[in-house]
Each structure stands twice: as structure tokens, then as C-alpha cells.
């Protein structure tokens, strides 16, 4: 388990962007963070990854602080997919996915690595892109390649069902509706392999359909935390997003359905 305990993050000008947030990332569960733009969602994930200096609080990886963990072991059991990754050189899509295997083989991929690279690209529906230059791909295609890279990084742990973690910051932003659901389905499947998934996501209905736990933020603070049924109520969502919604049972599957209900338009 990865535990965030009372994390706060401030800008250099002392503006608080994450205020006393606590949450757990548990192997076997998909946890979604949702909230308005600027709510602090990505900042929580960046604090978790060490990309921003937290003002206070504790982050534990299976009971240990990051300073107590071998970084190589951490890299083999925790993968991160950031919101934006700038690639300016003409690497092929396969080479980008291969970066995920560097904690195992360094610069030169083994035969095992090559098989894992292709398997992860196939799972992310990116295998047909393997020989194309990454910089020529569409935004959605690049997202799928990066998703395959993250999977490749922890694939050994996934196959061994060793507790591992996948942290994703808005991975669905450039994907069409079919690929959005495909990615969420894959995440649910790998959770069954003892993987803890944390995803920052904007689409409330995708979170309602696929997440085991939902954490709602507003102005850097926790508004609600619990199952989709517990947190996706009309009162909570309307308060968190400053916009009226109706929450009804989904007509096809067992989850709440959130519908905007502004009557002024």
C-alpha cells in the first residue's frame, strides 16, 4: 500500500494548492481523483511522485519512506504516466515503450524485454504503431504508447502478482470514447493482478463505472472519499463542481450516472 498522510503543498509564493489530503493506494483497487480544474488533483499525484516539494505530511511505500527504499526496486514496482511528456527526437513508438524496461536491462533490451514491449503495445492497442516515429503520432496514439510504456515498466510484477502501482495523470484526455473505455477496462483487469491504480480523471461517469474508490477534491481539500455510490450524490457533486447535477441509476450497469441539470439553457 502507498499511504499519503495529511499532505500539503504550497507554491513558492506560499499559496496552498493541496491542503491536508490523505488517501491510500491499495493493490487490487482502482482509485480515482476527480475535481474541478485547479482543485489540486495533479499536484497530489506530483507530490506522491516527488515532483513537487510537499510542505508537510508523510508518504509511505509499504510502510517505508521513499528514502528507505531502493530506487531500482521502486522503479520496477511503481510506474507513472504523466499528463505531458515532451519527446523531441524521432524515436519509434517501440523505442518509447522500451524505456519502461530500463530498470531491468538498462540501455540494451533483452529478448524477454522485447516480448514484453510488444505484449504491452498490443494490450494498449498500439502494436500497429511500433515502427512509426513517436513525434508523428496523434495525441491519442501517443497516450496509448505511453500507457504501454508504463505497463512494460511493471509487467514483471504484474505477471508475478507482486504488489505494484500504476499512477496516471489524465491518461484519457486525448482518447476517443472507445479507447477511454478500453484503457479503463485494462486498468480494472490489472488490478486483479495485485496492482494498485491511481488515476486523475475528469469524466465523472467513467470514474463511477470503473473506480473502486473515488476521492473528490475542491480548492486543494478533500470534499468526499469513498465508493462511487457514497461520493457521487447530487449534493456532493454540485458542491464540488459548483454546478447542478442529477444523479440517477445507470440504465445498463450497476453504478450511478451523473447528468448535468442546469435548467437555464
PDB file of C-alpha atoms in Angstrom:
ATOM      1  CA  UNK A   1       0.000   0.000   0.000  1.00  0.00           C
ATOM      2  CA  UNK A   2       1.052   3.575  -0.691  1.00  0.00           C
ATOM      3  CA  UNK A   3      -0.174   5.944   2.004  1.00  0.00           C
ATOM      4  CA  UNK A   4      -0.468   9.709   1.774  1.00  0.00           C
ATOM      5  CA  UNK A   5      -0.947  11.172   5.227  1.00  0.00           C
ATOM      6  CA  UNK A   6      -2.002  14.797   5.640  1.00  0.00           C
ATOM      7  CA  UNK A   7      -0.108  16.044   2.582  1.00  0.00           C
ATOM      8  CA  UNK A   8       0.034  19.781   1.970  1.00  0.00           C
ATOM      9  CA  UNK A   9       1.724  21.514  -0.966  1.00  0.00           C
ATOM     10  CA  UNK A  10       2.348  25.232  -1.444  1.00  0.00           C
ATOM     11  CA  UNK A  11       3.756  27.352  -4.263  1.00  0.00           C
ATOM     12  CA  UNK A  12       6.923  29.421  -3.726  1.00  0.00           C
ATOM     13  CA  UNK A  13       4.619  32.377  -3.068  1.00  0.00           C
ATOM     14  CA  UNK A  14       3.041  30.387  -0.188  1.00  0.00           C
ATOM     15  CA  UNK A  15      -0.264  29.721  -1.938  1.00  0.00           C
ATOM     16  CA  UNK A  16      -1.648  26.418  -0.677  1.00  0.00           C
ATOM     17  CA  UNK A  17      -2.605  24.121  -3.569  1.00  0.00           C
ATOM     18  CA  UNK A  18      -3.007  20.869  -1.612  1.00  0.00           C
ATOM     19  CA  UNK A  19      -4.337  21.155   1.915  1.00  0.00           C
ATOM     20  CA  UNK A  20      -4.066  18.245   4.359  1.00  0.00           C
ATOM     21  CA  UNK A  21      -5.023  15.471   1.914  1.00  0.00           C
ATOM     22  CA  UNK A  22      -4.832  11.803   2.932  1.00  0.00           C
ATOM     23  CA  UNK A  23      -5.517   8.757   0.778  1.00  0.00           C
ATOM     24  CA  UNK A  24      -4.352   5.188   0.244  1.00  0.00           C
ATOM     25  CA  UNK A  25      -3.446   3.358  -2.954  1.00  0.00           C
ATOM     26  CA  UNK A  26      -4.217  -0.283  -2.325  1.00  0.00           C
ATOM     27  CA  UNK A  27      -3.159  -3.222  -4.523  1.00  0.00           C
ATOM     28  CA  UNK A  28      -6.254  -4.684  -6.116  1.00  0.00           C
ATOM     29  CA  UNK A  29      -8.178  -1.404  -6.208  1.00  0.00           C
ATOM     30  CA  UNK A  30      -8.617   1.417  -8.706  1.00  0.00           C
ATOM     31  CA  UNK A  31      -8.702   4.817  -7.021  1.00  0.00           C
ATOM     32  CA  UNK A  32      -9.832   7.873  -8.993  1.00  0.00           C
ATOM     33  CA  UNK A  33      -9.160  11.503  -8.100  1.00  0.00           C
ATOM     34  CA  UNK A  34     -11.716  13.943  -9.512  1.00  0.00           C
ATOM     35  CA  UNK A  35     -12.431  17.633  -9.107  1.00  0.00           C
ATOM     36  CA  UNK A  36     -12.680  20.981 -10.880  1.00  0.00           C
ATOM     37  CA  UNK A  37      -9.779  22.455 -12.828  1.00  0.00           C
ATOM     38  CA  UNK A  38      -7.258  23.709 -10.292  1.00  0.00           C
ATOM     39  CA  UNK A  39      -8.641  21.534  -7.486  1.00  0.00           C
ATOM     40  CA  UNK A  40      -5.183  20.075  -6.798  1.00  0.00           C
ATOM     41  CA  UNK A  41      -5.609  16.673  -8.451  1.00  0.00           C
ATOM     42  CA  UNK A  42      -2.342  16.624 -10.410  1.00  0.00           C
ATOM     43  CA  UNK A  43      -0.484  18.257  -7.526  1.00  0.00           C
ATOM     44  CA  UNK A  44      -1.415  15.335  -5.272  1.00  0.00           C
ATOM     45  CA  UNK A  45      -0.019  12.897  -7.815  1.00  0.00           C
ATOM     46  CA  UNK A  46       3.128  15.003  -8.301  1.00  0.00           C
ATOM     47  CA  UNK A  47       3.678  15.105  -4.544  1.00  0.00           C
ATOM     48  CA  UNK A  48       3.292  11.338  -4.476  1.00  0.00           C
ATOM     49  CA  UNK A  49       5.958  11.001  -7.184  1.00  0.00           C
ATOM     50  CA  UNK A  50       8.319  13.531  -5.597  1.00  0.00           C
ATOM     51  CA  UNK A  51       7.913  16.024  -8.456  1.00  0.00           C
ATOM     52  CA  UNK A  52       6.891  18.859  -6.105  1.00  0.00           C
ATOM     53  CA  UNK A  53       8.185  19.686  -2.670  1.00  0.00           C
ATOM     54  CA  UNK A  54       5.458  18.933  -0.169  1.00  0.00           C
ATOM     55  CA  UNK A  55       5.036  21.430   2.625  1.00  0.00           C
ATOM     56  CA  UNK A  56       4.083  18.832   5.192  1.00  0.00           C
ATOM     57  CA  UNK A  57       2.822  15.310   5.592  1.00  0.00           C
ATOM     58  CA  UNK A  58       4.103  11.800   5.095  1.00  0.00           C
ATOM     59  CA  UNK A  59       4.234   9.443   2.103  1.00  0.00           C
ATOM     60  CA  UNK A  60       4.833   5.765   2.821  1.00  0.00           C
ATOM     61  CA  UNK A  61       5.517   2.984   0.327  1.00  0.00           C
ATOM     62  CA  UNK A  62       4.546  -0.241   2.061  1.00  0.00           C
ATOM     63  CA  UNK A  63       5.360   1.266   5.425  1.00  0.00           C
ATOM     64  CA  UNK A  64       8.637   2.908   4.407  1.00  0.00           C
ATOM     65  CA  UNK A  65       9.549   6.407   3.326  1.00  0.00           C
ATOM     66  CA  UNK A  66      10.997   6.837  -0.165  1.00  0.00           C
ATOM     67  CA  UNK A  67      14.429   7.475   1.363  1.00  0.00           C
ATOM     68  CA  UNK A  68      14.348   3.981   2.861  1.00  0.00           C
ATOM     69  CA  UNK A  69      13.566   2.217  -0.436  1.00  0.00           C
ATOM     70  CA  UNK A  70      15.980   1.040  -3.103  1.00  0.00           C
ATOM     71  CA  UNK A  71      15.219   3.215  -6.139  1.00  0.00           C
ATOM     72  CA  UNK A  72      15.729   0.331  -8.554  1.00  0.00           C
ATOM     73  CA  UNK A  73      13.165  -1.750  -6.700  1.00  0.00           C
ATOM     74  CA  UNK A  74      10.789   1.213  -6.637  1.00  0.00           C
ATOM     75  CA  UNK A  75      11.158   1.665 -10.417  1.00  0.00           C
ATOM     76  CA  UNK A  76      10.310  -1.995 -11.001  1.00  0.00           C
ATOM     77  CA  UNK A  77       7.139  -1.812  -8.918  1.00  0.00           C
ATOM     78  CA  UNK A  78       5.817   1.715  -9.485  1.00  0.00           C
ATOM     79  CA  UNK A  79       5.208   3.300 -12.885  1.00  0.00           C
ATOM     80  CA  UNK A  80       4.000   6.816 -13.599  1.00  0.00           C
ATOM     81  CA  UNK A  81       2.208   8.194 -16.650  1.00  0.00           C
ATOM     82  CA  UNK A  82       2.359  11.974 -16.524  1.00  0.00           C
ATOM     83  CA  UNK A  83      -0.043  14.397 -18.153  1.00  0.00           C
ATOM     84  CA  UNK A  84       2.515  15.679 -20.655  1.00  0.00           C
ATOM     85  CA  UNK A  85       5.814  14.222 -21.848  1.00  0.00           C
ATOM     86  CA  UNK A  86       7.881  16.146 -24.375  1.00  0.00           C
ATOM     87  CA  UNK A  87       9.677  13.897 -26.862  1.00  0.00           C
ATOM     88  CA  UNK A  88      11.572  15.882 -29.491  1.00  0.00           C
ATOM     89  CA  UNK A  89      13.729  13.153 -31.029  1.00  0.00           C
ATOM     90  CA  UNK A  90      12.459  10.732 -33.656  1.00  0.00           C
ATOM     91  CA  UNK A  91      12.277   7.634 -31.504  1.00  0.00           C
ATOM     92  CA  UNK A  92       9.978   4.924 -32.752  1.00  0.00           C
ATOM     93  CA  UNK A  93       6.921   4.076 -30.692  1.00  0.00           C
ATOM     94  CA  UNK A  94       8.547   0.740 -29.809  1.00  0.00           C
ATOM     95  CA  UNK A  95      11.635   2.539 -28.509  1.00  0.00           C
ATOM     96  CA  UNK A  96       9.465   4.758 -26.297  1.00  0.00           C
ATOM     97  CA  UNK A  97       7.793   1.703 -24.792  1.00  0.00           C
ATOM     98  CA  UNK A  98      11.253   0.177 -24.369  1.00  0.00           C
ATOM     99  CA  UNK A  99      12.158   2.982 -21.965  1.00  0.00           C
ATOM    100  CA  UNK A 100       9.896   1.242 -19.486  1.00  0.00           C
ATOM    101  CA  UNK A 101      12.261  -1.734 -19.467  1.00  0.00           C
ATOM    102  CA  UNK A 102      15.402   0.203 -18.485  1.00  0.00           C
ATOM    103  CA  UNK A 103      15.066  -0.677 -14.760  1.00  0.00           C
ATOM    104  CA  UNK A 104      15.598  -4.295 -15.827  1.00  0.00           C
ATOM    105  CA  UNK A 105      18.088  -4.311 -18.711  1.00  0.00           C
ATOM    106  CA  UNK A 106      19.498  -0.800 -18.894  1.00  0.00           C
ATOM    107  CA  UNK A 107      20.053   0.529 -22.416  1.00  0.00           C
ATOM    108  CA  UNK A 108      20.037  -2.789 -24.253  1.00  0.00           C
ATOM    109  CA  UNK A 109      16.776  -4.730 -24.286  1.00  0.00           C
ATOM    110  CA  UNK A 110      16.882  -8.485 -23.852  1.00  0.00           C
ATOM    111  CA  UNK A 111      14.749 -10.962 -25.786  1.00  0.00           C
ATOM    112  CA  UNK A 112      12.430 -11.089 -22.771  1.00  0.00           C
ATOM    113  CA  UNK A 113      12.179  -7.304 -22.802  1.00  0.00           C
ATOM    114  CA  UNK A 114      11.295  -7.296 -26.497  1.00  0.00           C
ATOM    115  CA  UNK A 115       8.481  -9.772 -25.917  1.00  0.00           C
ATOM    116  CA  UNK A 116       7.110  -7.688 -23.049  1.00  0.00           C
ATOM    117  CA  UNK A 117       7.339  -4.492 -25.093  1.00  0.00           C
ATOM    118  CA  UNK A 118       5.279  -5.993 -27.909  1.00  0.00           C
ATOM    119  CA  UNK A 119       2.801  -7.581 -25.485  1.00  0.00           C
ATOM    120  CA  UNK A 120       2.198  -4.262 -23.728  1.00  0.00           C
ATOM    121  CA  UNK A 121       1.831  -2.430 -27.040  1.00  0.00           C
ATOM    122  CA  UNK A 122      -0.740  -4.970 -28.137  1.00  0.00           C
ATOM    123  CA  UNK A 123      -2.647  -4.595 -24.864  1.00  0.00           C
ATOM    124  CA  UNK A 124      -2.696  -0.792 -25.315  1.00  0.00           C
ATOM    125  CA  UNK A 125      -3.823  -1.115 -28.968  1.00  0.00           C
ATOM    126  CA  UNK A 126      -0.529   0.423 -30.097  1.00  0.00           C
ATOM    127  CA  UNK A 127       1.223  -2.544 -31.696  1.00  0.00           C
ATOM    128  CA  UNK A 128       0.476  -1.325 -35.218  1.00  0.00           C
ATOM    129  CA  UNK A 129       2.325   1.900 -34.352  1.00  0.00           C
ATOM    130  CA  UNK A 130       5.562   0.209 -33.247  1.00  0.00           C
ATOM    131  CA  UNK A 131       7.717   1.305 -36.197  1.00  0.00           C
ATOM    132  CA  UNK A 132       6.297   4.804 -36.544  1.00  0.00           C
ATOM    133  CA  UNK A 133       8.117   7.888 -35.283  1.00  0.00           C
ATOM    134  CA  UNK A 134       6.584   8.909 -31.977  1.00  0.00           C
ATOM    135  CA  UNK A 135       6.541  12.587 -32.950  1.00  0.00           C
ATOM    136  CA  UNK A 136       4.283  11.860 -35.959  1.00  0.00           C
ATOM    137  CA  UNK A 137       1.569  10.194 -33.884  1.00  0.00           C
ATOM    138  CA  UNK A 138      -1.685  11.848 -32.886  1.00  0.00           C
ATOM    139  CA  UNK A 139      -2.248  12.858 -29.272  1.00  0.00           C
ATOM    140  CA  UNK A 140      -4.368   9.802 -28.601  1.00  0.00           C
ATOM    141  CA  UNK A 141      -1.837   7.466 -30.201  1.00  0.00           C
ATOM    142  CA  UNK A 142       0.943   8.984 -28.111  1.00  0.00           C
ATOM    143  CA  UNK A 143      -1.144   8.440 -24.970  1.00  0.00           C
ATOM    144  CA  UNK A 144      -1.561   4.758 -25.820  1.00  0.00           C
ATOM    145  CA  UNK A 145       2.181   4.391 -26.407  1.00  0.00           C
ATOM    146  CA  UNK A 146       2.953   5.977 -23.048  1.00  0.00           C
ATOM    147  CA  UNK A 147       0.385   3.707 -21.417  1.00  0.00           C
ATOM    148  CA  UNK A 148       2.179   0.713 -22.929  1.00  0.00           C
ATOM    149  CA  UNK A 149       5.488   2.092 -21.582  1.00  0.00           C
ATOM    150  CA  UNK A 150       4.054   2.317 -18.064  1.00  0.00           C
ATOM    151  CA  UNK A 151       2.688  -1.227 -18.302  1.00  0.00           C
ATOM    152  CA  UNK A 152       6.058  -2.513 -19.552  1.00  0.00           C
ATOM    153  CA  UNK A 153       7.795  -0.997 -16.540  1.00  0.00           C
ATOM    154  CA  UNK A 154       5.830  -3.049 -14.001  1.00  0.00           C
ATOM    155  CA  UNK A 155       4.981  -6.016 -16.198  1.00  0.00           C
ATOM    156  CA  UNK A 156       7.198  -8.449 -14.277  1.00  0.00           C
ATOM    157  CA  UNK A 157       5.410  -7.530 -11.047  1.00  0.00           C
ATOM    158  CA  UNK A 158       2.027  -7.800 -12.779  1.00  0.00           C
ATOM    159  CA  UNK A 159       2.764 -11.314 -14.012  1.00  0.00           C
ATOM    160  CA  UNK A 160       4.142 -12.371 -10.618  1.00  0.00           C
ATOM    161  CA  UNK A 161       1.210 -10.713  -8.811  1.00  0.00           C
ATOM    162  CA  UNK A 162       3.729  -8.848  -6.674  1.00  0.00           C
ATOM    163  CA  UNK A 163       2.140  -5.723  -5.160  1.00  0.00           C
ATOM    164  CA  UNK A 164       2.804  -2.901  -7.630  1.00  0.00           C
ATOM    165  CA  UNK A 165       1.433   0.512  -8.502  1.00  0.00           C
ATOM    166  CA  UNK A 166       0.408   2.446 -11.582  1.00  0.00           C
ATOM    167  CA  UNK A 167      -0.087   6.200 -11.261  1.00  0.00           C
ATOM    168  CA  UNK A 168      -1.743   8.029 -14.151  1.00  0.00           C
ATOM    169  CA  UNK A 169      -2.396  11.742 -14.594  1.00  0.00           C
ATOM    170  CA  UNK A 170      -5.297  12.342 -17.000  1.00  0.00           C
ATOM    171  CA  UNK A 171      -4.361   9.474 -19.351  1.00  0.00           C
ATOM    172  CA  UNK A 172      -7.735   9.626 -21.129  1.00  0.00           C
ATOM    173  CA  UNK A 173      -7.554  13.282 -22.178  1.00  0.00           C
ATOM    174  CA  UNK A 174      -6.731  12.679 -25.858  1.00  0.00           C
ATOM    175  CA  UNK A 175      -8.505   9.342 -26.318  1.00  0.00           C
ATOM    176  CA  UNK A 176     -11.726   8.671 -28.191  1.00  0.00           C
ATOM    177  CA  UNK A 177     -14.593   7.101 -26.268  1.00  0.00           C
ATOM    178  CA  UNK A 178     -13.747   3.531 -27.337  1.00  0.00           C
ATOM    179  CA  UNK A 179     -10.106   3.818 -26.239  1.00  0.00           C
ATOM    180  CA  UNK A 180     -11.141   5.512 -22.991  1.00  0.00           C
ATOM    181  CA  UNK A 181     -13.234   2.513 -22.034  1.00  0.00           C
ATOM    182  CA  UNK A 182     -10.586   0.082 -23.284  1.00  0.00           C
ATOM    183  CA  UNK A 183      -7.943   1.699 -21.071  1.00  0.00           C
ATOM    184  CA  UNK A 184     -10.215   1.703 -18.040  1.00  0.00           C
ATOM    185  CA  UNK A 185     -11.090  -1.944 -18.657  1.00  0.00           C
ATOM    186  CA  UNK A 186      -7.382  -2.833 -18.818  1.00  0.00           C
ATOM    187  CA  UNK A 187      -6.773  -0.979 -15.563  1.00  0.00           C
ATOM    188  CA  UNK A 188      -9.572  -2.938 -13.888  1.00  0.00           C
ATOM    189  CA  UNK A 189      -8.110  -6.181 -15.185  1.00  0.00           C
ATOM    190  CA  UNK A 190      -4.573  -5.496 -13.948  1.00  0.00           C
ATOM    191  CA  UNK A 191      -5.959  -4.542 -10.540  1.00  0.00           C
ATOM    192  CA  UNK A 192      -6.811  -8.236 -10.256  1.00  0.00           C
ATOM    193  CA  UNK A 193      -3.063  -8.919 -10.587  1.00  0.00           C
ATOM    194  CA  UNK A 194      -2.367  -7.164  -7.264  1.00  0.00           C
ATOM    195  CA  UNK A 195      -1.831  -3.735  -8.821  1.00  0.00           C
ATOM    196  CA  UNK A 196      -2.939  -0.544  -7.112  1.00  0.00           C
ATOM    197  CA  UNK A 197      -4.046   2.055  -9.660  1.00  0.00           C
ATOM    198  CA  UNK A 198      -4.386   5.783  -9.017  1.00  0.00           C
ATOM    199  CA  UNK A 199      -5.884   7.793 -11.873  1.00  0.00           C
ATOM    200  CA  UNK A 200      -6.567  11.513 -12.157  1.00  0.00           C
ATOM    201  CA  UNK A 201      -9.662  11.762 -14.331  1.00  0.00           C
ATOM    202  CA  UNK A 202     -12.171  14.383 -15.456  1.00  0.00           C
ATOM    203  CA  UNK A 203     -15.025  12.184 -16.630  1.00  0.00           C
ATOM    204  CA  UNK A 204     -17.188  11.518 -13.583  1.00  0.00           C
ATOM    205  CA  UNK A 205     -19.151   8.764 -15.280  1.00  0.00           C
ATOM    206  CA  UNK A 206     -16.015   6.832 -16.175  1.00  0.00           C
ATOM    207  CA  UNK A 207     -14.932   7.148 -12.552  1.00  0.00           C
ATOM    208  CA  UNK A 208     -18.383   5.998 -11.423  1.00  0.00           C
ATOM    209  CA  UNK A 209     -18.309   2.994 -13.737  1.00  0.00           C
ATOM    210  CA  UNK A 210     -14.770   1.730 -13.131  1.00  0.00           C
ATOM    211  CA  UNK A 211     -13.346   3.068  -9.844  1.00  0.00           C
ATOM    212  CA  UNK A 212     -13.450   1.183  -6.577  1.00  0.00           C
ATOM    213  CA  UNK A 213     -12.666   4.335  -4.603  1.00  0.00           C
ATOM    214  CA  UNK A 214     -13.244   7.976  -5.588  1.00  0.00           C
ATOM    215  CA  UNK A 215     -11.506  10.959  -3.969  1.00  0.00           C
ATOM    216  CA  UNK A 216     -13.119  14.340  -4.715  1.00  0.00           C
ATOM    217  CA  UNK A 217     -11.044  17.493  -4.283  1.00  0.00           C
ATOM    218  CA  UNK A 218     -12.019  21.145  -4.245  1.00  0.00           C
ATOM    219  CA  UNK A 219      -9.608  24.028  -3.647  1.00  0.00           C
ATOM    220  CA  UNK A 220      -6.944  21.540  -2.594  1.00  0.00           C
ATOM    221  CA  UNK A 221      -9.103  19.951   0.099  1.00  0.00           C
ATOM    222  CA  UNK A 222     -10.918  16.638   0.310  1.00  0.00           C
ATOM    223  CA  UNK A 223     -14.661  17.023  -0.262  1.00  0.00           C
ATOM    224  CA  UNK A 224     -15.542  13.321  -0.215  1.00  0.00           C
ATOM    225  CA  UNK A 225     -13.848   9.935  -0.230  1.00  0.00           C
ATOM    226  CA  UNK A 226     -15.444   6.539  -0.691  1.00  0.00           C
ATOM    227  CA  UNK A 227     -17.172   4.282  -3.199  1.00  0.00           C
ATOM    228  CA  UNK A 228     -18.849   5.817  -6.278  1.00  0.00           C
ATOM    229  CA  UNK A 229     -22.252   5.360  -4.637  1.00  0.00           C
ATOM    230  CA  UNK A 230     -21.052   7.125  -1.485  1.00  0.00           C
ATOM    231  CA  UNK A 231     -19.453  10.174  -3.118  1.00  0.00           C
ATOM    232  CA  UNK A 232     -21.454  10.705  -6.294  1.00  0.00           C
ATOM    233  CA  UNK A 233     -24.547  12.214  -4.752  1.00  0.00           C
ATOM    234  CA  UNK A 234     -26.292  15.279  -6.115  1.00  0.00           C
ATOM    235  CA  UNK A 235     -25.350  17.332  -3.049  1.00  0.00           C
ATOM    236  CA  UNK A 236     -21.649  16.396  -3.046  1.00  0.00           C
ATOM    237  CA  UNK A 237     -21.078  16.732  -6.797  1.00  0.00           C
ATOM    238  CA  UNK A 238     -22.958  20.012  -7.044  1.00  0.00           C
ATOM    239  CA  UNK A 239     -20.913  21.421  -4.163  1.00  0.00           C
ATOM    240  CA  UNK A 240     -17.581  20.151  -5.512  1.00  0.00           C
ATOM    241  CA  UNK A 241     -18.086  21.420  -9.063  1.00  0.00           C
ATOM    242  CA  UNK A 242     -20.264  24.474  -8.411  1.00  0.00           C
ATOM    243  CA  UNK A 243     -22.695  23.176 -10.988  1.00  0.00           C
ATOM    244  CA  UNK A 244     -26.087  21.484 -10.586  1.00  0.00           C
ATOM    245  CA  UNK A 245     -26.302  17.796 -11.419  1.00  0.00           C
ATOM    246  CA  UNK A 246     -28.783  14.966 -11.180  1.00  0.00           C
ATOM    247  CA  UNK A 247     -27.583  11.528 -10.121  1.00  0.00           C
ATOM    248  CA  UNK A 248     -29.666   8.594 -11.326  1.00  0.00           C
ATOM    249  CA  UNK A 249     -29.161   4.826 -11.571  1.00  0.00           C
ATOM    250  CA  UNK A 250     -27.351   3.843 -14.762  1.00  0.00           C
ATOM    251  CA  UNK A 251     -29.887   2.140 -17.056  1.00  0.00           C
ATOM    252  CA  UNK A 252     -27.494  -0.642 -18.133  1.00  0.00           C
ATOM    253  CA  UNK A 253     -24.916  -1.250 -15.392  1.00  0.00           C
ATOM    254  CA  UNK A 254     -24.695  -1.094 -11.615  1.00  0.00           C
ATOM    255  CA  UNK A 255     -23.300   2.394 -10.994  1.00  0.00           C
ATOM    256  CA  UNK A 256     -24.542   5.961 -10.563  1.00  0.00           C
ATOM    257  CA  UNK A 257     -24.995   8.143 -13.638  1.00  0.00           C
ATOM    258  CA  UNK A 258     -24.206  11.857 -13.283  1.00  0.00           C
ATOM    259  CA  UNK A 259     -26.138  14.213 -15.563  1.00  0.00           C
ATOM    260  CA  UNK A 260     -25.781  17.998 -15.749  1.00  0.00           C
ATOM    261  CA  UNK A 261     -29.096  19.551 -14.782  1.00  0.00           C
ATOM    262  CA  UNK A 262     -28.716  23.259 -15.454  1.00  0.00           C
ATOM    263  CA  UNK A 263     -32.202  24.413 -16.463  1.00  0.00           C
ATOM    264  CA  UNK A 264     -31.204  27.897 -17.632  1.00  0.00           C
ATOM    265  CA  UNK A 265     -30.011  26.812 -21.096  1.00  0.00           C
TER     266      UNK A 265
END
